[in-house]
Coordinates of C-alpha atoms and ligand atoms in Angstrom, one line a residue:
M1 CA -47.4 -39.8 4.8
S2 CA -44.3 -38.1 3.5
D3 CA -43.9 -38.3 -0.3
K4 CA -40.2 -38.5 -0.2
F5 CA -38.9 -40.7 2.5
I6 CA -36.3 -42.2 0.2
E7 CA -35.2 -40.0 -2.6
I8 CA -33.2 -41.2 -5.5
Q9 CA -32.2 -38.5 -7.9
N10 CA -30.4 -39.2 -11.2
A11 CA -28.5 -42.1 -9.7
E12 CA -25.9 -43.8 -11.7
M13 CA -23.6 -46.8 -11.1
S14 CA -20.6 -47.8 -13.1
F15 CA -18.1 -50.5 -12.3
P16 CA -14.4 -50.6 -13.4
V17 CA -13.9 -53.7 -15.5
K18 CA -11.0 -55.1 -17.5
K19 CA -12.1 -53.3 -20.7
G20 CA -12.8 -50.0 -19.0
T21 CA -16.1 -49.1 -17.3
F22 CA -19.3 -51.0 -17.2
Q23 CA -22.3 -48.7 -16.9
A24 CA -24.8 -50.7 -14.9
L25 CA -27.4 -48.0 -14.0
V26 CA -28.2 -44.6 -15.4
N27 CA -30.7 -41.9 -14.6
V28 CA -32.5 -43.7 -11.8
N29 CA -35.2 -41.5 -10.3
L30 CA -37.5 -42.7 -7.6
N31 CA -39.2 -41.4 -4.5
V32 CA -40.5 -43.8 -1.9
R33 CA -43.1 -42.8 0.6
K34 CA -43.0 -43.7 4.3
G35 CA -44.8 -46.9 4.8
E36 CA -44.7 -47.8 1.2
F37 CA -43.9 -51.3 -0.1
I38 CA -41.9 -51.2 -3.3
T39 CA -40.6 -54.1 -5.3
L40 CA -37.9 -53.9 -7.9
I41 CA -38.3 -56.4 -10.8
G42 CA -36.4 -56.9 -14.0
H43 CA -34.4 -59.5 -15.8
S44 CA -31.3 -61.0 -14.3
G45 CA -28.3 -58.6 -14.4
C46 CA -30.4 -55.5 -14.9
G47 CA -29.1 -53.9 -11.7
K48 CA -31.8 -54.6 -9.0
S49 CA -29.3 -55.7 -6.4
T50 CA -27.0 -52.8 -7.3
L51 CA -29.8 -50.3 -6.7
L52 CA -30.8 -52.0 -3.4
N53 CA -27.1 -52.0 -2.3
M54 CA -26.9 -48.3 -3.1
I55 CA -30.0 -47.6 -0.9
A56 CA -28.4 -49.8 1.8
G57 CA -25.3 -47.7 1.6
L58 CA -23.2 -50.8 0.8
T59 CA -22.1 -49.3 -2.5
T60 CA -21.8 -45.7 -3.4
A61 CA -23.5 -44.3 -6.5
T62 CA -21.0 -43.0 -9.1
G63 CA -23.5 -40.3 -9.9
G64 CA -26.6 -38.6 -8.6
M65 CA -27.9 -38.6 -5.1
L66 CA -29.6 -40.9 -2.7
L67 CA -31.4 -39.6 0.5
C68 CA -33.2 -41.3 3.3
A69 CA -35.2 -39.1 5.7
N70 CA -33.6 -36.0 4.2
R71 CA -30.1 -37.2 4.8
E72 CA -27.7 -38.3 2.2
I73 CA -27.0 -42.0 2.2
S74 CA -23.3 -42.3 2.7
G75 CA -22.9 -45.8 4.2
P76 CA -24.7 -48.6 5.9
S77 CA -26.9 -47.7 8.9
P78 CA -29.2 -49.5 11.3
E79 CA -31.9 -47.2 10.0
R80 CA -31.8 -49.3 6.8
G81 CA -32.1 -53.0 7.7
V82 CA -31.0 -55.5 5.1
V83 CA -32.2 -59.0 4.5
F84 CA -30.3 -61.1 1.9
Q85 CA -31.3 -64.3 0.2
N86 CA -28.6 -66.3 2.0
H87 CA -29.7 -65.0 5.5
S88 CA -26.1 -64.8 6.6
L89 CA -26.6 -66.1 10.2
L90 CA -23.6 -67.0 12.3
P91 CA -23.7 -70.8 12.5
W92 CA -22.2 -71.1 16.0
L93 CA -24.9 -68.8 17.6
T94 CA -28.5 -69.7 18.4
C95 CA -31.4 -67.9 16.7
H96 CA -31.7 -65.7 19.9
E97 CA -28.0 -64.9 19.9
N98 CA -28.0 -64.0 16.2
V99 CA -30.7 -61.5 16.8
Y100 CA -29.3 -60.3 20.1
L101 CA -26.0 -59.4 18.4
A102 CA -27.8 -57.0 16.1
V103 CA -29.9 -55.5 19.0
E104 CA -26.8 -55.0 21.1
R105 CA -25.0 -53.2 18.3
V106 CA -27.8 -50.8 17.9
F107 CA -29.2 -50.3 21.4
G108 CA -26.4 -51.8 23.6
A109 CA -24.9 -48.4 24.5
V110 CA -28.1 -46.9 25.9
E111 CA -30.3 -49.8 27.2
P112 CA -29.9 -52.4 29.9
K113 CA -29.4 -56.0 29.1
A114 CA -32.9 -57.0 30.1
R115 CA -34.4 -54.6 27.6
L116 CA -32.1 -55.9 24.9
Q117 CA -33.3 -59.5 25.7
E118 CA -36.9 -58.3 25.5
R119 CA -36.3 -56.7 22.1
T120 CA -34.8 -59.9 20.9
R121 CA -37.7 -62.0 22.1
T122 CA -40.2 -59.6 20.6
A123 CA -38.5 -59.7 17.2
L124 CA -38.4 -63.5 17.2
A125 CA -42.1 -63.7 18.3
M126 CA -42.9 -61.3 15.4
V127 CA -41.8 -64.0 12.9
G128 CA -43.2 -66.9 14.9
L129 CA -39.9 -68.3 16.1
T130 CA -40.2 -68.2 19.9
H131 CA -40.1 -72.0 20.0
A132 CA -36.9 -72.2 18.1
E133 CA -34.9 -69.4 19.8
H134 CA -32.4 -71.7 21.3
K135 CA -31.7 -73.6 18.1
R136 CA -28.7 -73.1 16.0
P137 CA -29.0 -72.4 12.2
H138 CA -28.1 -76.0 11.2
E139 CA -31.0 -77.3 13.3
I140 CA -33.7 -75.3 11.5
S141 CA -35.2 -75.2 8.0
G142 CA -34.3 -72.7 5.2
G143 CA -37.6 -70.9 5.8
M144 CA -36.9 -70.6 9.5
K145 CA -33.4 -69.3 8.9
Q146 CA -34.8 -66.6 6.6
R147 CA -37.3 -65.7 9.3
V148 CA -34.4 -65.2 11.7
G149 CA -32.8 -62.9 9.1
I150 CA -36.0 -60.9 9.0
A151 CA -36.3 -60.8 12.8
R152 CA -32.7 -59.6 13.0
A153 CA -33.4 -56.8 10.5
L154 CA -36.7 -55.9 12.3
S155 CA -35.1 -56.0 15.7
M156 CA -33.0 -52.9 14.9
E157 CA -36.2 -51.0 14.3
P158 CA -35.1 -49.8 10.9
K159 CA -36.8 -47.0 9.1
V160 CA -36.5 -49.0 6.0
L161 CA -36.4 -52.7 5.4
L162 CA -34.3 -53.6 2.3
M163 CA -34.8 -57.2 1.0
D164 CA -32.8 -58.8 -1.8
E165 CA -34.8 -61.8 -3.0
P166 CA -35.4 -62.9 0.6
F167 CA -37.5 -65.9 -0.4
G168 CA -35.7 -66.8 -3.6
A169 CA -34.1 -70.0 -2.3
L170 CA -37.2 -71.4 -0.7
D171 CA -39.8 -73.9 -2.0
A172 CA -43.1 -72.5 -3.3
L173 CA -45.2 -73.3 -0.2
T174 CA -42.7 -72.0 2.4
R175 CA -42.3 -68.9 0.2
A176 CA -46.1 -68.3 0.1
H177 CA -46.2 -68.8 3.9
L178 CA -43.4 -66.2 4.4
Q179 CA -45.0 -63.7 2.0
D180 CA -48.2 -63.9 4.0
E181 CA -46.2 -63.4 7.2
L182 CA -44.4 -60.5 5.8
L183 CA -47.7 -58.9 4.8
K184 CA -48.9 -59.1 8.4
I185 CA -45.6 -57.9 9.9
V186 CA -45.4 -54.9 7.6
A187 CA -49.0 -54.1 8.4
N188 CA -48.2 -54.1 12.1
T189 CA -44.9 -52.3 11.9
Q190 CA -45.9 -49.9 9.1
S191 CA -42.4 -50.4 7.7
T192 CA -41.2 -48.9 4.5
V193 CA -39.9 -51.8 2.3
V194 CA -37.9 -52.0 -0.8
M195 CA -37.6 -55.6 -2.0
V196 CA -35.9 -57.2 -5.0
T197 CA -37.8 -60.1 -6.6
H198 CA -38.0 -62.1 -9.8
D199 CA -41.4 -63.3 -9.0
V200 CA -44.3 -61.5 -10.7
D201 CA -47.0 -62.9 -8.3
E202 CA -44.9 -62.0 -5.3
A203 CA -44.5 -58.4 -6.6
V204 CA -48.3 -58.0 -7.2
L205 CA -49.3 -59.6 -3.9
L206 CA -46.9 -57.5 -1.8
S207 CA -46.4 -54.1 -3.5
D208 CA -47.9 -50.7 -3.4
R209 CA -45.8 -50.0 -6.5
I210 CA -43.8 -52.3 -8.7
V211 CA -40.7 -50.7 -10.2
M212 CA -39.9 -52.4 -13.5
M213 CA -36.3 -52.0 -14.7
T214 CA -35.0 -52.1 -18.3
N215 CA -32.3 -54.5 -19.3
G216 CA -28.7 -53.4 -18.9
P217 CA -26.1 -52.2 -19.6
S218 CA -27.2 -48.7 -18.8
A219 CA -30.4 -50.0 -17.1
T220 CA -32.9 -47.7 -15.7
I221 CA -36.5 -47.6 -14.4
G222 CA -38.7 -48.5 -17.4
E223 CA -42.2 -48.2 -15.8
I224 CA -43.7 -48.0 -12.4
L225 CA -47.0 -49.8 -11.7
S226 CA -49.2 -48.7 -8.8
V227 CA -51.0 -51.8 -7.4
R228 CA -54.3 -50.5 -6.0
L229 CA -55.5 -53.8 -4.5
P230 CA -57.0 -53.2 -1.0
R231 CA -55.2 -54.5 2.1
P232 CA -55.2 -56.9 3.9
R233 CA -54.6 -59.0 0.8
E234 CA -55.5 -62.7 0.7
R235 CA -53.7 -64.8 -2.0
V236 CA -56.5 -67.3 -2.7
A237 CA -59.1 -64.5 -3.2
L238 CA -56.7 -62.5 -5.3
A239 CA -56.0 -65.3 -7.7
A240 CA -59.5 -64.9 -9.1
D241 CA -59.6 -61.1 -8.9
P242 CA -59.7 -59.5 -12.4
L243 CA -57.7 -56.5 -11.2
Y244 CA -54.9 -58.8 -9.9
M245 CA -54.8 -60.5 -13.3
E246 CA -54.5 -57.2 -15.0
Y247 CA -51.6 -56.1 -12.9
R248 CA -49.9 -59.5 -13.4
T249 CA -50.4 -59.2 -17.1
S250 CA -48.9 -55.7 -17.2
V251 CA -45.7 -56.9 -15.5
L252 CA -45.4 -59.9 -17.7
E253 CA -46.0 -57.7 -20.8
F254 CA -43.2 -55.4 -19.7
L255 CA -40.8 -58.2 -18.9
Y256 CA -41.4 -60.5 -21.9
H257 CA -42.6 -58.2 -24.6
R258 CA -41.2 -54.7 -24.0
Q259 CA -38.0 -55.9 -22.3
A260 CA -37.7 -59.4 -23.9
R261 CA -34.4 -60.8 -22.6
P262 CA -31.5 -60.2 -24.9
V263 CA -28.4 -62.3 -25.1
A264 CA -26.8 -61.8 -21.7
K265 CA -24.6 -58.7 -21.7
E266 CA -22.8 -59.2 -18.4
A267 CA -19.9 -57.0 -17.3
A268 CA -16.7 -58.2 -19.1
Ligands
ATP1 N1 -18.7 -55.2 -8.6 C1 -19.1 -55.3 -9.9 N2 -18.1 -55.2 -10.9 C2 -18.5 -55.3 -12.2 N3 -19.7 -55.4 -12.6 C3 -20.7 -55.6 -11.7 C4 -20.4 -55.5 -10.3 N4 -21.6 -55.7 -9.6 C5 -22.5 -55.8 -10.5 N5 -22.0 -55.8 -11.8 C6 -22.8 -55.9 -13.0 O1 -23.8 -55.0 -13.0 C7 -25.0 -55.5 -13.6 C8 -26.1 -55.5 -12.5 O2 -25.9 -56.5 -11.5 P1 -26.9 -56.8 -10.4 O3 -26.3 -57.9 -9.5 O4 -27.3 -55.6 -9.7 O5 -28.1 -57.3 -11.2 P2 -29.5 -58.0 -10.7 O6 -30.6 -57.4 -11.5 O7 -29.6 -57.9 -9.2 O8 -29.3 -59.5 -11.2 P3 -29.9 -60.9 -10.6 O9 -31.4 -60.8 -10.8 O10 -29.3 -61.9 -11.5 O11 -29.5 -61.0 -9.2 C9 -24.6 -56.9 -14.0 O12 -24.3 -56.9 -15.4 C10 -23.4 -57.3 -13.2 O13 -22.6 -58.1 -13.9

């Protein structure tokens, strides 16, 4: 397992604002191993999405360097699949067509249609949506829409799956169900994942390491917690596991004692 699949070196991000420049992130250093599951956690506005977008190549760092598989990240690429909270499906297309579109974009030039169809069906099966492949987004639940978003990202066979609060808008039970599914999918695909979350239990359940960010402006990585719970992980058993409680308490301590939320200092 390579130690440096994603390399973030002294990354910075500042935004031009009315009063000059807003320094969102400074001095961010992180190496992510191949196959590792990383969550980014921190108070609202600390820069989690900004950092994820930098890894996605959707925004360019104003300082430092970001690399994926030894190549500088200079824009979005199918090697880094992104899943957003609002799933962003095209409403006039079926689930199958939404995924097919992504598959065609990545593999369309080199593979026959039958293979593209097969890839699409495999991705939908992976998230348990074969039965809904001909439905349109308005005909399915929020959790199912989010699963289509995950299928679409996975269908491109990304080297890295980047997820920005993918389950944030879902009710607690659907969220738990999708977390369990994600654990299985990632175990099967051996994907490298970087995921933004606000949810401490979600972070402990899913992560190999939890990256805890300080409050902004000039936010950075405060601490990194290695979660050494064996896999496969089972939420009910973990709830009574003393080590699980210890990790949970460490993250809560960081968030609510060491980084107690100040009065919001958003960009002006
Ligand atoms: N394009 C932009 N222009 C100016 N300021 C920005 C821009 N994008 C983000 N910011 C500021 O950078 C900071 C980090 O924002 P970001 O969305 O990354 O935080 P976050 O931790 O993901 O927040 P949340 O948890 O609420 O989604 C915030 O103060 C935000 O207002």
